[in-house]
Amino acid sequence: MARQRSPLSPGLRMLIDFGPLAVFFLVNSYAPGLQIQRIITATAAFMVAMVAAMLLSWWKAKHVSPMLWITAALVLPFGALTIYFHDQSFIQMKPTIVYTMFAVILGYGLATDKPLLQSLLETAYPGLSASGWRLLTINWTLFFVAMAVLNEAMRHVLTWDQWVTFKTWGVIPLTLVFAMLNIPMLLKHGLQLEKPEDTPLPPEG
């Protein structure tokens, strides 16, 4: 018998989506040692927190979202490369690759008229019409492209600590604003949620 999935509360979903990034920021801020030591410690903590987020999702919802799987599949190897080579470039490039990958996946879905975003998010947007899904896919694709470009710019012009701060206190608000801006469009295209502000967020990258 298949395990029954339980919906995650908005707060728990936020914890799973952004908790690993918060751990990354806090460990980098308070870990002792030279910068490279803090980088390695924070990266290792980020990897552990990502696995913990997946386990928490499975424990509470009996399910790990495809987006979380894909993000974790990049966090772990790029984190390992950062630790092995003592080079923060790997973990800094990871968001660019995550965003680019999702932009390509969704762009392919648009070009081939396949509802790939709907497949990734499954039943997260009840009642949303086909045209609503298409508009949401276009919006998310553009968002991911913009975030990939932004991350590449920031990692080249900011110091390590500035980039980590941007990753935590810049990316999360940008993501929340993006989600909120989509709500009027979603409601016009049939979204049926008691609290539209609880719509899922894109992966943090």
Tab-separated table of C-alpha atoms in Angstrom:
chain	number	residue	atom	x	y	z
A	1	MET	CA	0.000	0.000	0.000
A	2	ALA	CA	1.378	3.423	-0.954
A	3	ARG	CA	2.157	5.793	1.886
A	4	GLN	CA	-0.315	8.642	2.195
A	5	ARG	CA	1.239	12.069	1.790
A	6	SER	CA	0.499	14.769	4.341
A	7	PRO	CA	0.553	18.443	3.303
A	8	LEU	CA	3.270	20.534	4.898
A	9	SER	CA	2.320	23.646	6.816
A	10	PRO	CA	3.652	26.923	5.348
A	11	GLY	CA	6.043	27.352	8.273
A	12	LEU	CA	7.433	23.856	7.956
A	13	ARG	CA	7.753	24.246	4.196
A	14	MET	CA	9.741	27.457	4.747
A	15	LEU	CA	11.969	25.645	7.223
A	16	ILE	CA	12.655	22.852	4.745
A	17	ASP	CA	13.225	25.245	1.835
A	18	PHE	CA	15.341	27.871	3.579
A	19	GLY	CA	16.585	26.213	6.778
A	20	PRO	CA	19.772	24.839	5.176
A	21	LEU	CA	20.631	28.299	3.848
A	22	ALA	CA	20.084	29.829	7.299
A	23	VAL	CA	22.409	27.195	8.796
A	24	PHE	CA	24.996	28.035	6.137
A	25	PHE	CA	24.832	31.741	7.034
A	26	LEU	CA	24.958	31.218	10.802
A	27	VAL	CA	27.863	28.765	10.740
A	28	ASN	CA	29.835	30.995	8.389
A	29	SER	CA	29.186	33.973	10.674
A	30	TYR	CA	30.127	32.344	13.966
A	31	ALA	CA	32.576	29.531	13.172
A	32	PRO	CA	36.111	30.253	14.420
A	33	GLY	CA	39.246	30.203	12.309
A	34	LEU	CA	40.521	31.667	9.068
A	35	GLN	CA	38.168	32.386	6.180
A	36	ILE	CA	38.901	29.132	4.366
A	37	GLN	CA	38.223	27.210	7.577
A	38	ARG	CA	34.888	28.985	7.981
A	39	ILE	CA	34.055	28.266	4.349
A	40	ILE	CA	34.708	24.550	4.788
A	41	THR	CA	32.816	24.377	8.094
A	42	ALA	CA	29.832	26.302	6.722
A	43	THR	CA	29.744	24.197	3.561
A	44	ALA	CA	29.822	20.962	5.553
A	45	ALA	CA	27.015	22.262	7.773
A	46	PHE	CA	25.033	23.246	4.665
A	47	MET	CA	25.340	19.696	3.303
A	48	VAL	CA	24.222	18.144	6.587
A	49	ALA	CA	21.322	20.600	6.863
A	50	MET	CA	20.195	19.777	3.324
A	51	VAL	CA	20.057	16.068	4.138
A	52	ALA	CA	18.212	16.904	7.372
A	53	ALA	CA	15.673	18.968	5.401
A	54	MET	CA	15.007	16.015	3.100
A	55	LEU	CA	14.586	13.669	6.047
A	56	LEU	CA	12.235	16.148	7.753
A	57	SER	CA	10.170	16.417	4.570
A	58	TRP	CA	9.917	12.636	4.345
A	59	TRP	CA	9.054	12.314	8.041
A	60	LYS	CA	6.328	14.960	7.991
A	61	ALA	CA	4.922	14.575	4.472
A	62	LYS	CA	6.082	11.086	3.456
A	63	HIS	CA	7.432	12.829	0.360
A	64	VAL	CA	10.445	14.774	-0.901
A	65	SER	CA	9.643	17.206	-3.708
A	66	PRO	CA	11.437	16.813	-7.054
A	67	MET	CA	12.818	20.334	-6.674
A	68	LEU	CA	14.364	19.475	-3.308
A	69	TRP	CA	15.877	16.302	-4.748
A	70	ILE	CA	17.463	18.233	-7.603
A	71	THR	CA	18.789	20.963	-5.320
A	72	ALA	CA	20.277	18.418	-2.912
A	73	ALA	CA	21.803	16.480	-5.803
A	74	LEU	CA	23.860	19.581	-6.582
A	75	VAL	CA	24.527	20.817	-3.035
A	76	LEU	CA	26.209	17.575	-1.987
A	77	PRO	CA	28.732	17.136	-4.838
A	78	PHE	CA	29.534	20.844	-5.129
A	79	GLY	CA	29.908	21.049	-1.366
A	80	ALA	CA	32.224	18.054	-1.454
A	81	LEU	CA	34.318	19.703	-4.191
A	82	THR	CA	34.534	22.897	-2.121
A	83	ILE	CA	35.795	20.967	0.885
A	84	TYR	CA	38.191	18.752	-1.091
A	85	PHE	CA	39.812	21.534	-3.121
A	86	HIS	CA	39.508	24.244	-0.447
A	87	ASP	CA	37.911	26.458	-3.095
A	88	GLN	CA	34.686	28.352	-2.452
A	89	SER	CA	34.047	28.814	-6.184
A	90	PHE	CA	32.304	25.447	-6.345
A	91	ILE	CA	29.670	26.207	-3.708
A	92	GLN	CA	29.245	29.715	-5.149
A	93	MET	CA	28.610	28.341	-8.638
A	94	LYS	CA	26.040	25.860	-7.373
A	95	PRO	CA	23.126	28.363	-7.301
A	96	THR	CA	23.888	29.429	-10.864
A	97	ILE	CA	23.729	25.825	-12.011
A	98	VAL	CA	20.533	25.131	-10.030
A	99	TYR	CA	18.770	28.169	-11.465
A	100	THR	CA	20.023	27.483	-14.976
A	101	MET	CA	18.917	23.856	-14.778
A	102	PHE	CA	15.395	24.789	-13.704
A	103	ALA	CA	15.206	27.504	-16.371
A	104	VAL	CA	16.202	24.972	-19.035
A	105	ILE	CA	13.741	22.360	-17.746
A	106	LEU	CA	10.856	24.808	-17.680
A	107	GLY	CA	11.876	26.397	-20.970
A	108	TYR	CA	11.868	22.969	-22.581
A	109	GLY	CA	8.386	22.396	-21.213
A	110	LEU	CA	7.192	25.654	-22.730
A	111	ALA	CA	8.781	24.902	-26.107
A	112	THR	CA	7.302	21.396	-26.266
A	113	ASP	CA	3.974	22.313	-24.649
A	114	LYS	CA	4.569	19.867	-21.793
A	115	PRO	CA	3.387	20.886	-18.284
A	116	LEU	CA	6.709	20.146	-16.576
A	117	LEU	CA	6.160	22.704	-13.826
A	118	GLN	CA	2.818	21.098	-13.036
A	119	SER	CA	4.576	17.731	-12.831
A	120	LEU	CA	7.226	19.153	-10.474
A	121	LEU	CA	4.731	20.875	-8.183
A	122	GLU	CA	2.041	18.229	-8.497
A	123	THR	CA	-1.085	19.270	-6.548
A	124	ALA	CA	0.385	22.457	-5.054
A	125	TYR	CA	-1.862	24.779	-7.091
A	126	PRO	CA	-5.399	23.310	-6.946
A	127	GLY	CA	-7.782	24.642	-9.554
A	128	LEU	CA	-5.144	26.446	-11.608
A	129	SER	CA	-6.072	26.441	-15.298
A	130	ALA	CA	-3.812	25.375	-18.156
A	131	SER	CA	-3.249	29.008	-19.127
A	132	GLY	CA	-2.422	29.783	-15.492
A	133	TRP	CA	0.173	27.017	-15.418
A	134	ARG	CA	1.702	28.342	-18.632
A	135	LEU	CA	1.937	31.900	-17.319
A	136	LEU	CA	3.394	30.677	-14.025
A	137	THR	CA	5.946	28.600	-15.939
A	138	ILE	CA	6.969	31.635	-17.985
A	139	ASN	CA	7.316	33.726	-14.817
A	140	TRP	CA	9.401	31.117	-13.022
A	141	THR	CA	11.602	30.565	-16.069
A	142	LEU	CA	12.363	34.280	-16.258
A	143	PHE	CA	12.940	34.366	-12.496
A	144	PHE	CA	15.449	31.519	-12.666
A	145	VAL	CA	17.314	33.130	-15.574
A	146	ALA	CA	17.504	36.438	-13.698
A	147	MET	CA	18.694	34.741	-10.502
A	148	ALA	CA	21.390	32.786	-12.364
A	149	VAL	CA	22.729	35.999	-13.906
A	150	LEU	CA	22.491	37.835	-10.584
A	151	ASN	CA	24.363	35.124	-8.693
A	152	GLU	CA	27.166	35.107	-11.251
A	153	ALA	CA	27.490	38.885	-10.972
A	154	MET	CA	27.434	38.859	-7.171
A	155	ARG	CA	29.995	36.100	-6.741
A	156	HIS	CA	32.450	38.029	-8.907
A	157	VAL	CA	32.039	41.452	-7.297
A	158	LEU	CA	31.413	40.559	-3.630
A	159	THR	CA	33.744	39.177	-0.999
A	160	TRP	CA	32.919	35.742	0.417
A	161	ASP	CA	31.147	37.101	3.504
A	162	GLN	CA	29.256	39.666	1.421
A	163	TRP	CA	28.144	36.925	-0.968
A	164	VAL	CA	26.915	34.720	1.892
A	165	THR	CA	24.957	37.691	3.267
A	166	PHE	CA	23.483	38.357	-0.179
A	167	LYS	CA	22.625	34.664	-0.543
A	168	THR	CA	20.685	34.735	2.728
A	169	TRP	CA	19.271	38.235	3.063
A	170	GLY	CA	18.972	39.064	-0.631
A	171	VAL	CA	17.810	35.855	-2.270
A	172	ILE	CA	15.136	34.924	0.278
A	173	PRO	CA	13.344	38.325	0.160
A	174	LEU	CA	13.578	38.351	-3.645
A	175	THR	CA	12.024	34.887	-3.729
A	176	LEU	CA	9.224	35.870	-1.352
A	177	VAL	CA	8.440	39.011	-3.358
A	178	PHE	CA	8.403	36.949	-6.547
A	179	ALA	CA	5.926	34.506	-5.030
A	180	MET	CA	3.669	37.304	-3.797
A	181	LEU	CA	3.642	39.055	-7.180
A	182	ASN	CA	2.315	35.890	-8.807
A	183	ILE	CA	-0.723	35.606	-6.528
A	184	PRO	CA	-3.082	37.996	-8.406
A	185	MET	CA	-2.392	36.165	-11.658
A	186	LEU	CA	-2.918	32.785	-10.010
A	187	LEU	CA	-6.250	33.858	-8.546
A	188	LYS	CA	-7.433	35.127	-11.934
A	189	HIS	CA	-6.672	31.711	-13.423
A	190	GLY	CA	-8.571	29.555	-10.970
A	191	LEU	CA	-6.253	29.008	-7.994
A	192	GLN	CA	-8.316	27.572	-5.143
A	193	LEU	CA	-6.483	28.048	-1.857
A	194	GLU	CA	-7.927	29.467	1.350
A	195	LYS	CA	-4.647	31.332	1.846
A	196	PRO	CA	-3.076	32.174	-1.549
A	197	GLU	CA	0.010	33.483	0.241
A	198	ASP	CA	0.770	29.850	1.115
A	199	THR	CA	1.587	28.979	-2.498
A	200	PRO	CA	4.900	27.119	-2.882
A	201	LEU	CA	8.169	28.960	-3.330
A	202	PRO	CA	10.808	28.149	-5.923
A	203	PRO	CA	14.001	26.431	-4.710
A	204	GLU	CA	16.532	28.673	-3.002
A	205	GLY	CA	19.370	27.548	-5.260
